[in-house]
Structures are given as structure tokens and as C-alpha cells.
Coordinates of C-alpha atoms in Angstrom, one line a residue:
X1 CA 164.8 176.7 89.8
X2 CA 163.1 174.6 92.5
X3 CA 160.2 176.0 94.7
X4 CA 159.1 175.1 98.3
X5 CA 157.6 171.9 98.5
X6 CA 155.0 170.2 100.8
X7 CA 155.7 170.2 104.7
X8 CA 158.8 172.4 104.4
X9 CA 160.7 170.1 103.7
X10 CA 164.0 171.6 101.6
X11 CA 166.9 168.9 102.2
X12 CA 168.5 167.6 99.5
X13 CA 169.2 163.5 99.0
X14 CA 172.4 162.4 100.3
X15 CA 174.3 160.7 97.6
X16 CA 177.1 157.7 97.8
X17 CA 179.4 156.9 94.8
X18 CA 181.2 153.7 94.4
X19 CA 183.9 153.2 92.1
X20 CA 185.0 149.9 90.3
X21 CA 184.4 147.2 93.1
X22 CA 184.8 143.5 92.6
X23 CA 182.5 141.0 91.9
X24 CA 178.8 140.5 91.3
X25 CA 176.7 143.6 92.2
X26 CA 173.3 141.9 93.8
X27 CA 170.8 144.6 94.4
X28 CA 167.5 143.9 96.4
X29 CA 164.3 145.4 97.4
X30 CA 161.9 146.8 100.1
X31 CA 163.1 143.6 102.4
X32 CA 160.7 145.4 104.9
X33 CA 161.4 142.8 108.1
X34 CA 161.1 139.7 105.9
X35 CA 164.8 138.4 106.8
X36 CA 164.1 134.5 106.3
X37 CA 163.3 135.3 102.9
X38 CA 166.6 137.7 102.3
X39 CA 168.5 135.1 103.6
X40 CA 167.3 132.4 101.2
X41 CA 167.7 135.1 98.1
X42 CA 171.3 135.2 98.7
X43 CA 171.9 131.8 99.1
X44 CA 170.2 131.3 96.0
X45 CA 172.7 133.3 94.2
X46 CA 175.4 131.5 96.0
X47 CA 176.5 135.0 97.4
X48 CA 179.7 135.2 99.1
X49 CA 182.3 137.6 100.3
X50 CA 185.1 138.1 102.4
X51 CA 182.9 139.1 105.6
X52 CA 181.1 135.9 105.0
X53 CA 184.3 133.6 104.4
X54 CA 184.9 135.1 108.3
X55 CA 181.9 134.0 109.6
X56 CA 180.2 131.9 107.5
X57 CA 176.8 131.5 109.3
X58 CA 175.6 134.7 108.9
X59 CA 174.4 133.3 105.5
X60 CA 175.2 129.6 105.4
X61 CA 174.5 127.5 108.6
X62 CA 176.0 124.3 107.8
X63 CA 179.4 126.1 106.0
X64 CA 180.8 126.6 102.8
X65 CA 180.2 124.1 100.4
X66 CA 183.3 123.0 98.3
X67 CA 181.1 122.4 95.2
X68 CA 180.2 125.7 94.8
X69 CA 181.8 129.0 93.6
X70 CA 182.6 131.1 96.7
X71 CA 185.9 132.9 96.0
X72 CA 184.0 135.8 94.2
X73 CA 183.9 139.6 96.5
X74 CA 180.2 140.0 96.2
X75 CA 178.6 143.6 97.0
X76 CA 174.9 143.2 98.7
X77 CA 172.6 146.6 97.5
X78 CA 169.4 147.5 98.7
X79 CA 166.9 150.0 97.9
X80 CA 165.7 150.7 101.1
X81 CA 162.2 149.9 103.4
X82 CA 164.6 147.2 105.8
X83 CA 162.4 147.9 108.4
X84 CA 158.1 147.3 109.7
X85 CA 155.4 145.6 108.7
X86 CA 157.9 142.0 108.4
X87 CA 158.4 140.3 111.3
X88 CA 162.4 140.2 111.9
X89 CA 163.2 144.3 111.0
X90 CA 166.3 144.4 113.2
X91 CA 168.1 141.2 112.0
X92 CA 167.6 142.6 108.5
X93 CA 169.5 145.8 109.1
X94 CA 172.2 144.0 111.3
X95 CA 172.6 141.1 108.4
X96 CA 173.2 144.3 105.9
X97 CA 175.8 145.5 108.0
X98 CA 177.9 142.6 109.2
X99 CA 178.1 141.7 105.1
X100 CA 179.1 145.0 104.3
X101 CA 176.1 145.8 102.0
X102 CA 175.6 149.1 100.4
X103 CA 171.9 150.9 101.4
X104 CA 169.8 153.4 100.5
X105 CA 167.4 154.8 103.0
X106 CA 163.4 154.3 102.0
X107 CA 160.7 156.1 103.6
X108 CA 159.8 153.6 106.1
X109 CA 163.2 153.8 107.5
X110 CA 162.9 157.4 107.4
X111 CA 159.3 157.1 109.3
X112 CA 161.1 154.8 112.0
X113 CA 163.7 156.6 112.7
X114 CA 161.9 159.5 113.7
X115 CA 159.7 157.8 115.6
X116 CA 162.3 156.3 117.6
X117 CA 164.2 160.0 118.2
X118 CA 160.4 161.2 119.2
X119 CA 160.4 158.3 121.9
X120 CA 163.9 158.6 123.0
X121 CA 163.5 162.5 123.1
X122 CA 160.6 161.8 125.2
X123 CA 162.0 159.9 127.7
X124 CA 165.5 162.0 128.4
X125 CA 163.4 164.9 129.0
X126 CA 160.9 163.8 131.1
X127 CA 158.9 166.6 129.9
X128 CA 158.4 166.1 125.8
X129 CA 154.9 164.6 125.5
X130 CA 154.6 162.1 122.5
X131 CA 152.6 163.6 119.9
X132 CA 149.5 161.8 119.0
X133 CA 150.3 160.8 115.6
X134 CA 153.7 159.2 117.3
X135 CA 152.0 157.3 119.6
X136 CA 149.2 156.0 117.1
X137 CA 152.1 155.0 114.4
X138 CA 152.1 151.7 113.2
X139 CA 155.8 151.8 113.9
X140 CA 155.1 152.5 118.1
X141 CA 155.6 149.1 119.1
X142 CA 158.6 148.4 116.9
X143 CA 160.2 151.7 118.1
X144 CA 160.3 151.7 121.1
X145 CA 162.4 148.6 121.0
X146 CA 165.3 149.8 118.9
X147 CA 168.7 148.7 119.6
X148 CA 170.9 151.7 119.9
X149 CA 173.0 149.8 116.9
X150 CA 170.1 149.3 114.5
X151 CA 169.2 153.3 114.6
X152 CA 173.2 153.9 114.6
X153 CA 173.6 151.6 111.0
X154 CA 170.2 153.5 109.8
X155 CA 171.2 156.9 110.4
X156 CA 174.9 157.0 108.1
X157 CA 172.9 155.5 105.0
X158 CA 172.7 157.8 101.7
X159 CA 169.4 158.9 99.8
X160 CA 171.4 157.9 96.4
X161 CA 173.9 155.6 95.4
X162 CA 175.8 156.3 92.2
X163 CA 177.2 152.9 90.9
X164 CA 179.5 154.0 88.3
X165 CA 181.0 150.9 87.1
X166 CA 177.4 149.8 85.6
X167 CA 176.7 153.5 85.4
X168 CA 173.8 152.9 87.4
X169 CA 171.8 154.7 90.3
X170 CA 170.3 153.2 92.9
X171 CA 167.3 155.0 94.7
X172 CA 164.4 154.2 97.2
X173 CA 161.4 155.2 95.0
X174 CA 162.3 157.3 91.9
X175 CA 164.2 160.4 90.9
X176 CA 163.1 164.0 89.1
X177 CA 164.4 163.6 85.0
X178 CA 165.0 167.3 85.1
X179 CA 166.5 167.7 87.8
X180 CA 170.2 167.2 88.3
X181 CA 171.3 164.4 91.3
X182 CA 172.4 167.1 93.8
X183 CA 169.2 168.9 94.0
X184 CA 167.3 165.6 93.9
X185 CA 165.0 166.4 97.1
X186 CA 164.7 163.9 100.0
X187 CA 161.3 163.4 100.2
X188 CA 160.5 162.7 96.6
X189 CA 163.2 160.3 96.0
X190 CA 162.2 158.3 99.0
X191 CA 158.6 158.5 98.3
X192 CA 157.8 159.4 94.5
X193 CA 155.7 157.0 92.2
X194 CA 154.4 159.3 89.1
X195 CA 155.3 162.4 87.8
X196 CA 153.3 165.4 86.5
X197 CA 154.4 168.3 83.8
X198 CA 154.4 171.4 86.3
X199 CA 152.0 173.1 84.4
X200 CA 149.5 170.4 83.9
X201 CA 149.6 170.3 87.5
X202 CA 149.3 173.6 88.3
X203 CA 146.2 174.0 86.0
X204 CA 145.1 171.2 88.1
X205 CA 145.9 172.3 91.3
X206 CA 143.8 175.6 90.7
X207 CA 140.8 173.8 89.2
X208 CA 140.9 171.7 92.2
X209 CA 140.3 175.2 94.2
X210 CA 137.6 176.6 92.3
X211 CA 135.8 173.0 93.2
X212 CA 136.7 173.6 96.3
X213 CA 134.8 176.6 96.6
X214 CA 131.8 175.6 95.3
X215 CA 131.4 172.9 97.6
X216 CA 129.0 173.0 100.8
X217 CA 131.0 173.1 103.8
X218 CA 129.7 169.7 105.3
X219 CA 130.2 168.3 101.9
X220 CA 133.7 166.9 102.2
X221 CA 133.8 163.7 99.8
X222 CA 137.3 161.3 99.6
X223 CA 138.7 161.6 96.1
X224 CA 137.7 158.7 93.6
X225 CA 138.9 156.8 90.7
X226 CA 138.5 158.1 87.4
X227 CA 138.9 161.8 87.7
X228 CA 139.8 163.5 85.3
X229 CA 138.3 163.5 81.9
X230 CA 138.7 165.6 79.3
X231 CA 141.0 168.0 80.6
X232 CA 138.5 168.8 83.3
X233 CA 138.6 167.5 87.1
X234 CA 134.8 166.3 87.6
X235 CA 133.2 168.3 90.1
X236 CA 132.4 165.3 93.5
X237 CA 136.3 165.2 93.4
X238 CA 138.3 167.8 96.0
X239 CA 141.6 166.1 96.5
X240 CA 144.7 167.1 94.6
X241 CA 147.7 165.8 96.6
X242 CA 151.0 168.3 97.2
X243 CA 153.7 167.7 95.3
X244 CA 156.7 165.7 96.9
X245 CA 158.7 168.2 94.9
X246 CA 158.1 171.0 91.9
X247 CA 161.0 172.0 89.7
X248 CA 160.6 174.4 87.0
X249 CA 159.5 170.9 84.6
X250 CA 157.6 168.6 87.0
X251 CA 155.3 167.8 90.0
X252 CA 156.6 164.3 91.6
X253 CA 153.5 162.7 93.2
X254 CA 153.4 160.2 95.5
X255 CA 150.1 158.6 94.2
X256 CA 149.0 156.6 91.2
X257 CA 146.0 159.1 91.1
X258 CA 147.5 161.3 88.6
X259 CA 150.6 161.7 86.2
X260 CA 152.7 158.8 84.7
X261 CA 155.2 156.7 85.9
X262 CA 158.0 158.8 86.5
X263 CA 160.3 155.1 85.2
X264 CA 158.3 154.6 81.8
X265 CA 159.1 158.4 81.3
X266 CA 163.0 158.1 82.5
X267 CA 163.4 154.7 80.2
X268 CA 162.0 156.4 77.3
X269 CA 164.4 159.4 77.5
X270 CA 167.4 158.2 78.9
X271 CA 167.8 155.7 76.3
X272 CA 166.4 157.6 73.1
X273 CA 168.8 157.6 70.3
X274 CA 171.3 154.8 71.9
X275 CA 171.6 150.9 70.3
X276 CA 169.3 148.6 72.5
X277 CA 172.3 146.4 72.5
X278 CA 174.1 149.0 75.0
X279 CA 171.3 148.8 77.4
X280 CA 169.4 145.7 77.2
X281 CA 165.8 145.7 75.9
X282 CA 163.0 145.4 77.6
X283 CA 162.1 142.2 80.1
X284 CA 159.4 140.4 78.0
X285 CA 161.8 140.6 74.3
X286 CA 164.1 137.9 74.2
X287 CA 167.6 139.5 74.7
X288 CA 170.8 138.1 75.6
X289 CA 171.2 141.1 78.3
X290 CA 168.4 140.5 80.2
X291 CA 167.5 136.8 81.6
X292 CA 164.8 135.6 83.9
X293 CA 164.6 133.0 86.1
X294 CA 162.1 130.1 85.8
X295 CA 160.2 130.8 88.8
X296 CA 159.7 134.5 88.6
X297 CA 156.3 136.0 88.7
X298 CA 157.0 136.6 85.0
X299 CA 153.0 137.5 84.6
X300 CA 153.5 140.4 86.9
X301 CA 156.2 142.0 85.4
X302 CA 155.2 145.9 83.6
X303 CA 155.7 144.9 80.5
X304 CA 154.8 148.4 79.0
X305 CA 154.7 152.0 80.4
X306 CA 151.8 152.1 82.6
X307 CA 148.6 153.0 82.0
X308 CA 147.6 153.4 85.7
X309 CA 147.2 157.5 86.5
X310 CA 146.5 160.2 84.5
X311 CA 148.8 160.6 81.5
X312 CA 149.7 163.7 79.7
X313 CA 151.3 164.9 76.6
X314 CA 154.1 166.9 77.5
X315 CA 157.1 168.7 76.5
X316 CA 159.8 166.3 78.7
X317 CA 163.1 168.0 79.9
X318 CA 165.7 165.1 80.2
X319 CA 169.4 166.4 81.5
X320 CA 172.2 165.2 79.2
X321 CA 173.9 164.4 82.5
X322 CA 171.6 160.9 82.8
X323 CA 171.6 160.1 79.0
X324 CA 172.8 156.0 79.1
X325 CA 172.1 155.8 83.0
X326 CA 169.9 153.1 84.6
X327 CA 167.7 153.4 87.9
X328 CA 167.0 150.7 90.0
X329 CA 164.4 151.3 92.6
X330 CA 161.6 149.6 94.7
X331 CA 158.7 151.7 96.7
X332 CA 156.3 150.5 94.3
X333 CA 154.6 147.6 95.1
X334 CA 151.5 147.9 93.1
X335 CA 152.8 147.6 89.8
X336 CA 154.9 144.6 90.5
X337 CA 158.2 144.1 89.0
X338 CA 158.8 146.7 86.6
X339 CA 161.5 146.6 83.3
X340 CA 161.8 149.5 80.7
X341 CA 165.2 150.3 79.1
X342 CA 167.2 151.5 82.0
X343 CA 164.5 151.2 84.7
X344 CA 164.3 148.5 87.1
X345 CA 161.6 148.5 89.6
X346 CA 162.1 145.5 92.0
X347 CA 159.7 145.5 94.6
X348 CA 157.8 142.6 94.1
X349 CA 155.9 142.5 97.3
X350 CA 157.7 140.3 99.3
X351 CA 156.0 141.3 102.5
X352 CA 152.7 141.0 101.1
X353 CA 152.7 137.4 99.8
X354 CA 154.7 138.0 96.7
X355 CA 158.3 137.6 96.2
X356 CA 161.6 139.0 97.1
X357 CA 163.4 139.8 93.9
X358 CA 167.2 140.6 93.1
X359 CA 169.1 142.0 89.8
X360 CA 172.5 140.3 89.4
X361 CA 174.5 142.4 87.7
X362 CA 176.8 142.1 85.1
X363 CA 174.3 140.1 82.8
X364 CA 171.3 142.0 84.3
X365 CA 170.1 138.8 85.6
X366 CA 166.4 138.1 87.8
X367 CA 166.0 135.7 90.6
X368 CA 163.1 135.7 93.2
X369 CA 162.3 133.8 95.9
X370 CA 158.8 133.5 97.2
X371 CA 157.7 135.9 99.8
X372 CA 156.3 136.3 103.5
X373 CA 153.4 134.5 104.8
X374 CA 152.5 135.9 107.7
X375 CA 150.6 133.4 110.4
X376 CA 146.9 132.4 109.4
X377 CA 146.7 133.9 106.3

């Protein structure tokens, strides 16, 4: 049974299915504003539909080229984060809709949108003063120029999207193992990096207020690397975040800080017992599933479950239900491109300097493109 969670929060994900479509699936990641660079991804996999055999030059400027291969009915998928921090947010969300691309919501989207209902709310009442923490967002600027169409595309995505022709699901940041995909809570699939046994963490949690405690008021130290050893929090630490969700098997955590990567743990259970061949193996194993392009960041892909956070040994409840079922997922930046059997974490950093990266799938195929550079840098 699930328990309240941090800020209230108690909505469930909102999840899409699609059945047996046509053509190349191409699923991309936390785009985040950097539209040049999505625009030079697709053309790159010579992408091409039936919306873009209308209008062309929403991906090709100069036309269809006869050479190439554009009969296919392509499906665009992306993991979410379209919008801040790049420079070109709105034309990202308008180029997903006018190709018909499938999305899932990520928790910057989620932060802008509510920003932008706090401003517009603002302004029809004449009354409504902008919180603080509204008006100081990084997102204010951007907000407050919203088109009424970009919010209107934003607000009818999904939290999930259950591909299950490739019996694969597509999420922002990660999902709960032991929990089943209707009780999947919002906040933790659009925000989750690591995952914590529940009663690790709650052990934790109430060593964490005895230190607490102890401490002199005026003593109110930021939490550090490197603490927890031996089974005991050391004592200048004070922090232990609140879970984005606690079932009756795990704490999902938004931080590295502490747990394991909820992906290593979800590859190493949903595929237990099945032939590698059904899956694919891992990224850096030769394998006819699983290809990578020449000019991938190859050196940053996760080769291995992470060793980043605090891991523990733990008695892992896996539902049957996900047995044979891939994620792919973005949200996590840090640990660059990440390949497990039946985990693929594709954010690559594109707005950072890094690279915008896409799984072609059948053939569960890599291709990148290098990222944003913003101006002096």
C-alpha cells in the first residue's frame, strides 16, 4: 500500500498506450529548447512521415530528396524536458506537434506550466499577487511569454507511454519496480533518479533526526559527499531528502546522494531468467541488437550499474507485470547515456555542451548529434 508522499502530492501518472503503428519508432531526449539540434537529429535519421511529406520544411528546407528513403510512416517520441534553459523552447513544442510526435511530460514542463497558470491567474484577477518563488523562477521570463498554443499542446501530454509493439515504456525520469503502472505517482516518474529499500530508508530517515537533535541550533551545515559509512550517517550531515514516493518496497529519491540507480536495479530484474538474445545485451558487448554510431560519446555511456549513491543489499520486489519490458527515459544528465538490459537512459546533455541522442527502434539503434553551444562559452 502507498503512503503520503512529500508536498501532498497524491496524483497518479497519466498513462498513453499505442498499439502496432508503422514505421520506425525514434525516441529522443530532454530537447530542453535546443530545436537546431532536434532538427538536425531527425534529418540525420532521414525521418519522414506523412505530416512532413505535407509540408516538408518543417524538417527539410530545400525538399525531399529523391535519393533517399522517405516513404516510411515514422513516429517521433520524446521523454520530456521540451522546454527552458535552450534557447528556442516554443519552436520545440510546436515542431512535436505539427509532426505528430508522441510526448511525455518532464518536470521542467511541469515547472513551466505552472508558472505560466500562476502569471496568467495573476493577471485575470487583478488581485492574485505572484508568489515569490514564481517571480524568482528561472522560468519567469520564459513564461510570461507563452503562446496560448504551446501551454494548450503541453497540457494533454501523458506521464507514461506504453509502447506495446516493442513492449516498451517510455517515461520522463524512471518508474517504481514494485509498483504497478497505474499507481505510478506523478512526481516520482517525472523526477526520480535512485531508489532506496523502504526500510533502509526509514532507518535513515530517523537516524537523520536523532542528528538532528543533537545539533546546536545555529549549527545548520549543507549535506556533503560521502555520508554514510558503515551503516551509520556521520554526525556534520543533517539532510535526508523526502521521498518522491514510498510504497510498501521503496523510497524513490530524486538525488544521487543516496540509493542506487533505480535503471541498474529495473535491468537486472526485468530481464533475470530471459535469453540475452530477446533483449539485447548490454551497450559496450558486441551484439547484433544493439549498434552504435561512430560519433557517439561512446566513453560516456554507463557501462555498468552505477556506483554513484549509496547502495544497499536488499530484498528487491519486481511485479511479474514488467518481466521482458524496457524503459526508456532521460532526466538524468549526470550519468550520461545509460544501457543495461532493458534500460535506456538517453539524456546526453544536449543543452549542456553534450549531445542530443536518439534510439531507433526496431534494431535498437544509437545516433547523436552534437549538442548546444550557447554564445561565448
Amino acid at each position: 500500500m502507498l503512503t503520503p508522499i512529500a508536498e501532498g502530492k497524491e496524483e497518479f501518472a497519466i498513462i498513453h498506450t499505442l498499439d502496432d503503428l508503422g514505421g520506425r519508432f525514434i525516441i529522443v531526449s530532454d530537447v530542453h529548447g535546443c530545436f537546431d539540434q532536434l532538427i538536425a537529429l531527425l534529418q540525420k535519421v532521414n525521418f519522414c512521415n506523412t505530416r512532413i511529406r505535407a509540408m516538408p520544411n518543417l524538417l527539410y528546407p530545400n525538399g525531399l530528396d529523391d535519393d533517399r528513403v522517405y516513404d516510411r510512416e515514422d513516429v517521433c517520441v520524446c521523454v520530456g524536458d521540451l522546454v527552458n534553459k535552450g534557447p528556442k523552447s516554443f519552436d520545440v513544442v510546436r515542431f512535436f506537434r505539427d509532426i505528430g510526435a508522441y510526448v511525455v511530460l518532464g518536470n521542467h514542463d511541469i515547472k513551466f506550466m505552472e508558472v505560466v497558470n500562476a502569471i496568467r491567474a495573476s493577471v485575470s484577477s487583478q488581485r492574485v499577487k505572484l508568489p515569490d518563488k514564481v517571480r524568482n523562477s528561472s522560468m519567469f521570463a520564459l513564461a510570461k511569454q507563452c503562446p496560448d498554443d504551446v501551454l494548450e499542446y503541453l497540457q494533454q501530454l501523458p506521464h507514461i507511454l506504453r509502447l506495446t509493439k516493442f513492449k516498451i515504456l517510455v517515461v520522463h525520469a524512471g518508474l517504481d519496480p514494485s509498483v504497478s503502472l497505474s499507481k505510478q505517482r506523478t512526481s516520482a516518474v517525472t523526477r526520480m533518479r535512485n531508489i532506496m529499500e523502504r526500510g533502509q530508508y526509514i532507518k535513515l530517515k530517523n537516524e537523520f533526526s536523532q542528528i538532528h537533535l543533537q545539533q546546536i541550533p545555529e549549527s545548520r551545515n549543507a549535506p556533503s559527499t560521502n555520508d554514510y559509512e558503515g551503516g551509520t550517517v556521520k554526525k556534520n550531515i543533517s539532510f535526508l531528502e523526502e521521498p518522491l514516493s514510498l510504497s510498501g518496497s521503496y523510497a524513490t529519491l530524486e538525488n544521487h546522494q543516496f540509493g542506487k540507480s533505480w535503471a541498474c536495479v529495473w535491468g537486472e530484474h526485468a530481464s533475470s531468467g530471459l535469453n540475452p538474445q530477446t533483449y539485447g545485451e548490454k551497450i559496450n558487448r558486441t551484439s547484433d541488437a544493439v549498434a552504435i554510431d561512430s560519433d557517439l560519446n561512446y566513453q560516456g555511456c554507463d557501462k555498468k550499474c552505477t556506483k554513484r549513491g549509496i547502495e544497499v543489499q536488499e530484498d528487491v520486489e519486481f511485479l511479474p507485470e514488467y518481466k521482458g519490458w524496457t524503459v526508456v527515459f532521460g532526466h538524468d544528465a549526470k550519468r550520461k547515456l545509460q544501457c543495461y538490459p532493458l534500460t535506456f537512459g538517453l539524456d546526453t546533455g544536449c543543452v549542456y555542451g553534450g549531445s542530443l541522442t536518439a534510439l531507433i527502434l526496431p534494431g535498437c539503434t544509437l545516433l547523436s548529434v552534437p549538442g548546444y553551444k550557447a554564445e561565448g562559452k
